[in-house]
mmCIF file of C-alpha atoms in Angstrom:
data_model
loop_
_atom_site.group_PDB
_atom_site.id
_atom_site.type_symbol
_atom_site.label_atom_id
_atom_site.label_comp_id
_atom_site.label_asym_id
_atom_site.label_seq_id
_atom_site.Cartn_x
_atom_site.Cartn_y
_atom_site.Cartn_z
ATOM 1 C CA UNK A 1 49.022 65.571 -4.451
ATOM 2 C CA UNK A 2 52.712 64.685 -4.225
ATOM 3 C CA UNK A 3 53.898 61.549 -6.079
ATOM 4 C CA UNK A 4 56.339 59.725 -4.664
ATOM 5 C CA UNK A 5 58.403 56.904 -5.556
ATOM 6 C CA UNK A 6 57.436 53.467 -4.732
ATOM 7 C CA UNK A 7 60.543 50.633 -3.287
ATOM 8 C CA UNK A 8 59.392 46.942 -2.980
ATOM 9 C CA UNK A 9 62.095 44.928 -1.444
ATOM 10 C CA UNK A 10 61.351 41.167 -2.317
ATOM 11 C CA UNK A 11 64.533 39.624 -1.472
ATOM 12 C CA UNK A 12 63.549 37.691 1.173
ATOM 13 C CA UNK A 13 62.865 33.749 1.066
ATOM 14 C CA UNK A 14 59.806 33.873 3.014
ATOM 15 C CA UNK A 15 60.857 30.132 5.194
ATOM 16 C CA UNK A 16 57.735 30.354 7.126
ATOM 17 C CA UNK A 17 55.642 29.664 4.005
ATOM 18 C CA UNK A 18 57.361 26.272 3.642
ATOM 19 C CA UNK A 19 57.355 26.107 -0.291
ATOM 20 C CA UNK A 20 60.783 25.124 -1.135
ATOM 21 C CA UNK A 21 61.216 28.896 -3.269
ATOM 22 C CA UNK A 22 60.206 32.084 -2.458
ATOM 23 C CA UNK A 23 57.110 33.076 -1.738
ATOM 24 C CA UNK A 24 57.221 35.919 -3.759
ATOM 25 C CA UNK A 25 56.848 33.665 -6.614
ATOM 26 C CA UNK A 26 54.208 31.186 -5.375
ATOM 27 C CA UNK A 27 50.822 31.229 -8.088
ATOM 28 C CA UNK A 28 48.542 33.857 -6.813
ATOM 29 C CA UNK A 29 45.965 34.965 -8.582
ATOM 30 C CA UNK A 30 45.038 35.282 -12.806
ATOM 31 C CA UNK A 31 48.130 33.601 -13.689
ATOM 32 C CA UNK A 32 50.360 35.616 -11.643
ATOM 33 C CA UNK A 33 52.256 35.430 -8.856
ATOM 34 C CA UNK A 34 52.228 36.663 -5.856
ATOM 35 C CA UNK A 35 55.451 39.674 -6.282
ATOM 36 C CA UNK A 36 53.170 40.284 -9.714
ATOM 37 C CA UNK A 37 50.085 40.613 -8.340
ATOM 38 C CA UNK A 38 51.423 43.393 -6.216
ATOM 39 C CA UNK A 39 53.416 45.130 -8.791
ATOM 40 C CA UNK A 40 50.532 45.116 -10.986
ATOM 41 C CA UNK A 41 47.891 46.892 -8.481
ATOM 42 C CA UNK A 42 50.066 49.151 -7.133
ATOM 43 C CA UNK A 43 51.094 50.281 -10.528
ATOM 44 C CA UNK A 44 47.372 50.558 -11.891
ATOM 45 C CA UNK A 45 46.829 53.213 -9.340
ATOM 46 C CA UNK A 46 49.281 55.806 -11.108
ATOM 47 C CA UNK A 47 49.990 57.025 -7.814
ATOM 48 C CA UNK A 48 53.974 56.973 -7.761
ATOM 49 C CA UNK A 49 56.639 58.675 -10.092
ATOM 50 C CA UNK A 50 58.645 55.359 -10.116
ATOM 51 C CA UNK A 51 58.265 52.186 -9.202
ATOM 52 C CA UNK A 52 61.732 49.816 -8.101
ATOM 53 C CA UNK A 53 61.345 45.960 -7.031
ATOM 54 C CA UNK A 54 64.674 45.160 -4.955
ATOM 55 C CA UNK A 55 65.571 41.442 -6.080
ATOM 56 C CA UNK A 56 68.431 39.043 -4.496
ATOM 57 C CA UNK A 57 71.801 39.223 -6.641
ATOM 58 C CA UNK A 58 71.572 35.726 -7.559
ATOM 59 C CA UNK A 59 67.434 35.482 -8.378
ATOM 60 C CA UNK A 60 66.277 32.705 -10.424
ATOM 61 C CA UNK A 61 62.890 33.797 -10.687
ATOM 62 C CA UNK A 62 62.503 37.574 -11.577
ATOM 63 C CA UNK A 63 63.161 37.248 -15.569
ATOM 64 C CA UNK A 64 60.123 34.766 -15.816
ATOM 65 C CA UNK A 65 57.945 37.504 -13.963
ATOM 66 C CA UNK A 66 55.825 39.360 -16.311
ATOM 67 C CA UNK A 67 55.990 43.039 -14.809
ATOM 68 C CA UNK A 68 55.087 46.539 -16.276
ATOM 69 C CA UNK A 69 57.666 48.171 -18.447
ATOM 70 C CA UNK A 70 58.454 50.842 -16.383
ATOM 71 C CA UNK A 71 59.305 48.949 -13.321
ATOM 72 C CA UNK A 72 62.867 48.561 -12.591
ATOM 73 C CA UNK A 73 64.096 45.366 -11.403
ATOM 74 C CA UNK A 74 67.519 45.995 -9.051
ATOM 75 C CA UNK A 75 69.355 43.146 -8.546
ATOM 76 C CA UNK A 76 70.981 44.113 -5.254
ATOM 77 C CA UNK A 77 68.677 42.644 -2.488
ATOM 78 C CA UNK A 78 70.371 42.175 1.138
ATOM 79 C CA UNK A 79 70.914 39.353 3.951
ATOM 80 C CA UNK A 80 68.024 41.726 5.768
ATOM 81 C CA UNK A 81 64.947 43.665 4.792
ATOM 82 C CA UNK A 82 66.880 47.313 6.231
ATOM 83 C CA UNK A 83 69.932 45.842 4.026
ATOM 84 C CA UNK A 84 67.720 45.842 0.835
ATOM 85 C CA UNK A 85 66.143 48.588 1.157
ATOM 86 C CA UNK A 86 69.350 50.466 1.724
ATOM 87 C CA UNK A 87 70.977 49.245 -1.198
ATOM 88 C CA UNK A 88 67.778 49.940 -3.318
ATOM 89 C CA UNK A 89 67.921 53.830 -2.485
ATOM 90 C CA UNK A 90 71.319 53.718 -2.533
ATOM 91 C CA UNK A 91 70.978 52.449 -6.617
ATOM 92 C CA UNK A 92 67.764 54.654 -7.180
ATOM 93 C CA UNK A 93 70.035 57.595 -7.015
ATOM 94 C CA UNK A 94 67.351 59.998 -6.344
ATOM 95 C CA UNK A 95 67.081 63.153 -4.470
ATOM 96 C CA UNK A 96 67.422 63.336 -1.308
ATOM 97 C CA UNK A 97 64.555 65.431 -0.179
ATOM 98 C CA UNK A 98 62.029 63.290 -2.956
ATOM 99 C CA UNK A 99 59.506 61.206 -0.746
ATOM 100 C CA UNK A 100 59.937 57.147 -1.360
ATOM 101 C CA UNK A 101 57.446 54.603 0.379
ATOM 102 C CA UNK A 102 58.481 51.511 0.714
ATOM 103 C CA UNK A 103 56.075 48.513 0.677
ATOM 104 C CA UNK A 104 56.254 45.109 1.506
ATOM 105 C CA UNK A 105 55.816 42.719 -1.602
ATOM 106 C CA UNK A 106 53.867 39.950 0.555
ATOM 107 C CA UNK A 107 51.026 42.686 1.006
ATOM 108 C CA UNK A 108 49.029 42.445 -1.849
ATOM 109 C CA UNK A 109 45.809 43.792 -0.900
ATOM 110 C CA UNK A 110 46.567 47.547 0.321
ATOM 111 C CA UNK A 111 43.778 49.762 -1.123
ATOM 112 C CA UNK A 112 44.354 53.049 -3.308
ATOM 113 C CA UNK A 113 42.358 54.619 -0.600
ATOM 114 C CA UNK A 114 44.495 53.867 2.262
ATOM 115 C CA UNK A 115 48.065 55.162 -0.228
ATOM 116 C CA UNK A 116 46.113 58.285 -0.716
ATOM 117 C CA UNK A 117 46.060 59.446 2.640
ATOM 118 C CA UNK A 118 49.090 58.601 3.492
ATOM 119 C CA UNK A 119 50.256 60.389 0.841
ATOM 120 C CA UNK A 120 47.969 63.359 1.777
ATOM 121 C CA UNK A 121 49.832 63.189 5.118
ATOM 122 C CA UNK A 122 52.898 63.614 4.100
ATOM 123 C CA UNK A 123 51.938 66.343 1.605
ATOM 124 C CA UNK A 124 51.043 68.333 4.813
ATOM 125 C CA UNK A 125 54.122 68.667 5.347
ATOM 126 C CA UNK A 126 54.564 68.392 9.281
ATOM 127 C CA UNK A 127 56.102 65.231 9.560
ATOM 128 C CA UNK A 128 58.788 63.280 8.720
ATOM 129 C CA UNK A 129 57.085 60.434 7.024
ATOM 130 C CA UNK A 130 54.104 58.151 7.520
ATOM 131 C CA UNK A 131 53.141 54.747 7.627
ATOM 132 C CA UNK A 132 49.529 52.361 7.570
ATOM 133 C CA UNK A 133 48.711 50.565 10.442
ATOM 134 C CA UNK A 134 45.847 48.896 11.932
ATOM 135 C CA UNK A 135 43.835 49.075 15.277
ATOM 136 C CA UNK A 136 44.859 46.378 17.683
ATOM 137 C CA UNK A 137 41.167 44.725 18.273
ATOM 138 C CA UNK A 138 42.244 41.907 20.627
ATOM 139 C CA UNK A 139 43.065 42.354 24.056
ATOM 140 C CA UNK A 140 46.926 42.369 24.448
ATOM 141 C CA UNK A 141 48.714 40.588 27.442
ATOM 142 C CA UNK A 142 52.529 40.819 28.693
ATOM 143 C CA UNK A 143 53.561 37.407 29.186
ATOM 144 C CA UNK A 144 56.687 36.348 30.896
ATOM 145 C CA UNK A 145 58.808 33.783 30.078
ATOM 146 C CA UNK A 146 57.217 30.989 32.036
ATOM 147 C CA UNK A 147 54.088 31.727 29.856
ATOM 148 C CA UNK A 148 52.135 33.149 32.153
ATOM 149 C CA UNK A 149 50.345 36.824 32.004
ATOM 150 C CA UNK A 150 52.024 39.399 33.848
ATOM 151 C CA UNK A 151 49.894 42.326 32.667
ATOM 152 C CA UNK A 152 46.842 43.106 30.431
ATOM 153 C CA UNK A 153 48.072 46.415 28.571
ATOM 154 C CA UNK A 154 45.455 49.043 26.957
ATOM 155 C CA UNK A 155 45.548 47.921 23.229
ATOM 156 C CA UNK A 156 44.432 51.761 22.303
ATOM 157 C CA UNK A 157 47.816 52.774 22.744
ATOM 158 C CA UNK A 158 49.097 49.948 20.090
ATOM 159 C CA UNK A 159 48.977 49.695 16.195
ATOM 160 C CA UNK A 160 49.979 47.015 14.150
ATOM 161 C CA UNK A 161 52.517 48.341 11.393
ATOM 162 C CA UNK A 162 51.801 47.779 7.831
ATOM 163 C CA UNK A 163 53.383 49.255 4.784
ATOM 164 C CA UNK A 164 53.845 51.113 2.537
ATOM 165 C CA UNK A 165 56.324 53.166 4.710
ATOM 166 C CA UNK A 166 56.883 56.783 3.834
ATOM 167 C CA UNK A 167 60.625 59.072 4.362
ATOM 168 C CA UNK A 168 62.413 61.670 2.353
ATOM 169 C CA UNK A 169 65.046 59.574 0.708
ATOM 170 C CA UNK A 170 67.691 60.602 2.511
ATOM 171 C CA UNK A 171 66.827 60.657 5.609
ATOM 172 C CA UNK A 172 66.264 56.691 5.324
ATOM 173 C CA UNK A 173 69.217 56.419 3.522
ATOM 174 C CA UNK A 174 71.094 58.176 6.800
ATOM 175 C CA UNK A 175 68.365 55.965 9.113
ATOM 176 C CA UNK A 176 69.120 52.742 7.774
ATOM 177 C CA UNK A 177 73.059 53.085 7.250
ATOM 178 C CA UNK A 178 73.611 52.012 11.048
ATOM 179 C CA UNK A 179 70.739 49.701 11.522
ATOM 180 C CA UNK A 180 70.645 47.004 8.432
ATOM 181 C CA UNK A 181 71.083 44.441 11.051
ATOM 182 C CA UNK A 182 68.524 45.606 13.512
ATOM 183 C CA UNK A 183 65.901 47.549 11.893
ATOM 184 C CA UNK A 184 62.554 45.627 11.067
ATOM 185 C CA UNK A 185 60.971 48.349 9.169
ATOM 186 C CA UNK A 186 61.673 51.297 7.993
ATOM 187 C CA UNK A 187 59.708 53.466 10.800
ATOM 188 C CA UNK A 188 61.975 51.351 13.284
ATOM 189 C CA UNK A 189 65.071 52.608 11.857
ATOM 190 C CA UNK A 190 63.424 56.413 11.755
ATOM 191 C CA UNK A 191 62.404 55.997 14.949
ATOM 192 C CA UNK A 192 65.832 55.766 16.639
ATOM 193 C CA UNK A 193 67.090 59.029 15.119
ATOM 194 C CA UNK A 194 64.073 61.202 16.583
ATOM 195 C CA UNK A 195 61.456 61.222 13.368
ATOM 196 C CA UNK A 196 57.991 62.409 13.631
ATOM 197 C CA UNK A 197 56.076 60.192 12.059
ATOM 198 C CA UNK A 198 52.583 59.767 11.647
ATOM 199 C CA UNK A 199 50.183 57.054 11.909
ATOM 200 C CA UNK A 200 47.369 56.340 9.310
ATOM 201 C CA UNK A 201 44.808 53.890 9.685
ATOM 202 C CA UNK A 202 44.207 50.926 7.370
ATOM 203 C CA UNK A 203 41.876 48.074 7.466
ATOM 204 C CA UNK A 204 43.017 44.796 8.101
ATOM 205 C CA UNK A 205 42.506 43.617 4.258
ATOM 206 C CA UNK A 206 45.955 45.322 4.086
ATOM 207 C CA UNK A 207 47.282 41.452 5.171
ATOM 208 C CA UNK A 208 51.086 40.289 4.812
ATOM 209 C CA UNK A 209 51.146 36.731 3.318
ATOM 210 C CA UNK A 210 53.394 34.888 5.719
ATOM 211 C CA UNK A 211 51.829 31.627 6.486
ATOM 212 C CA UNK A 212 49.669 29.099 3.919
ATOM 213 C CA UNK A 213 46.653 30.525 5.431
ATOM 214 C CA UNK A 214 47.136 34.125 4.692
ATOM 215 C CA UNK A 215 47.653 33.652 1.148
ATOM 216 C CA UNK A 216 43.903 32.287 1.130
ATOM 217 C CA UNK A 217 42.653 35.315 3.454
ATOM 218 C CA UNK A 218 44.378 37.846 0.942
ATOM 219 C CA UNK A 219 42.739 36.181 -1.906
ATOM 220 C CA UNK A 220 39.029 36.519 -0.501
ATOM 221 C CA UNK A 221 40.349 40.179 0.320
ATOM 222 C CA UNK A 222 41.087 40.758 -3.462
ATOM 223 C CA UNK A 223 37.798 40.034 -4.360
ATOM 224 C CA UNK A 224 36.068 42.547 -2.694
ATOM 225 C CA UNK A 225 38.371 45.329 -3.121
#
C-alpha cells in the first residue's frame, strides 16, 4: 500500500467556537490539545511518509505543543484554508506526482480503517484522488430565501465531505493556485479543473469540532474507537 504524505492546515482561528484563541489549542483530551490529539493518532497509525502541520506566521501557541519529532511545523498558514494549504505544498517541496492527503486538524476522530481505504483507492490507480464522506441520513430540503421549502431533494445523491483529502501534489498545487479565495476544500478546487475523484464512505465519528458541543461528541467518539 502506497504511503502518502499527510498536510494538516491549522491556521485557522476557529470564531465559531467562541474561546478567545484558537481552537486548535483548546484542552482536549490526556493533557493535550485538541491540534495534538490529532497529530498524535494520525501519526500512531504509521500510515504516511511525512507528516506537515501548516501554522499561522505569527502563532503563539505551536512551540508549547508537544508533537512527535518527525512532524514538521511550517510557519506559513494563509488568510484561507485553500491559501494554507497552498503554501504548505508549496514549502513541502515534494514531487509532484507523490500522493498528499490533506486533513482537517478539528477532526480528531477519523479511524485507521477509514485512511486505509482511501488510500487503497487511490493505489488503484483510476482516479485522481479521493476523499471520506458520509451518507446524508436526514431528509434534505431546498429552502428559499423567505424560509420556506421549495423542494425535498433525494439525499442518496448527497455526501457530506470529510477529510483527509487525497491529490498528486501537483495537481493541487496547479488546483489551488487560482482558487485560494474560493475553494472550501481541496476536492472543490479539483473539482473545477475536471478531476475524477472518488468517494469513500466514513462513519459519522469522523466529526469536525466547530461548535462547544462537538468537542464533547468527538470525545465520547474517542472512547470507543
Amino acid at each position: 500500500m502506497l504511503k502518502p504524505h499527510l498536510l494538516i492546515p491549522a491556521a485557522g482561528v476557529g470564531s465559531r467556537m467562541k474561546i478567545g484563541y484558537p481552537k486548535q489549542y483548546m484542552p482536549f483530551v490526556d493533557d493535550r490539545n485538541l491540534l495534538e490529539t490529532t497529530v498524535w493518532r494520525l501519526s500512531e497509525m504509521t500510515l504516511f511518509a511525512s507528516i506537515a502541520v501548516v501554522v499561522s506566521t505569527d502563532d503563539a501557541y505551536i512551540d508549547h505543543c508537544d508533537l512527535p519529532q518527525s512532524v514538521r511545523v511550517l510557519r506559513c498558514g494563509g488568510k484561507t484554508r485553500a491559501q494554507s494549504v497552498y503554501n504548505g505544498l508549496k514549502a513541502l517541496e515534494l514531487k509532484g506526482d507523490e500522493w498528499v492527503l490533506v486533513h482537517d486538524a478539528a477532526r480528531p476522530c477519523v479511524s485507521k480503517q477509514a485512511i486505509c481505504r482511501l488510500i487503497e483507492r487511490l493505489d488503484l490507480g483510476d482516479v485522481d484522488g479521493a476523499i471520506l464522506a458520509s451518507p446524508v441520513v436526514d431528509t434534505l430540503k431546498i429552502v428559499n430565501e423567505a424560509g420556506l421549502i421549495e423542494q425535498t431533494v433525494n439525499r442518496e445523491l448527497y455526501r457530506s465531505a470529510q477529510t483527509p483529502q487525497g491529490f498528486h501534489v501537483q495537481a493541487l498545487i496547479h488546483a489551488l493556485a487560482d482558487r485560494l479565495q474560493t475553494a472550501t476544500d481541496e476536492a472543490s478546487a479539483m473539482e473545477a479543473v475536471g478531476a475524477k475523484i472518488a468517494v469513500i464512505d466514513s462513519p459519522v465519528s469522523n466529526i469536525k469540532v466547530t461548535h462547544p458541543d462537538d468537542a464533547l461528541l468527538a470525545k465520547f467518539f474517542l472512547q470507543s474507537i
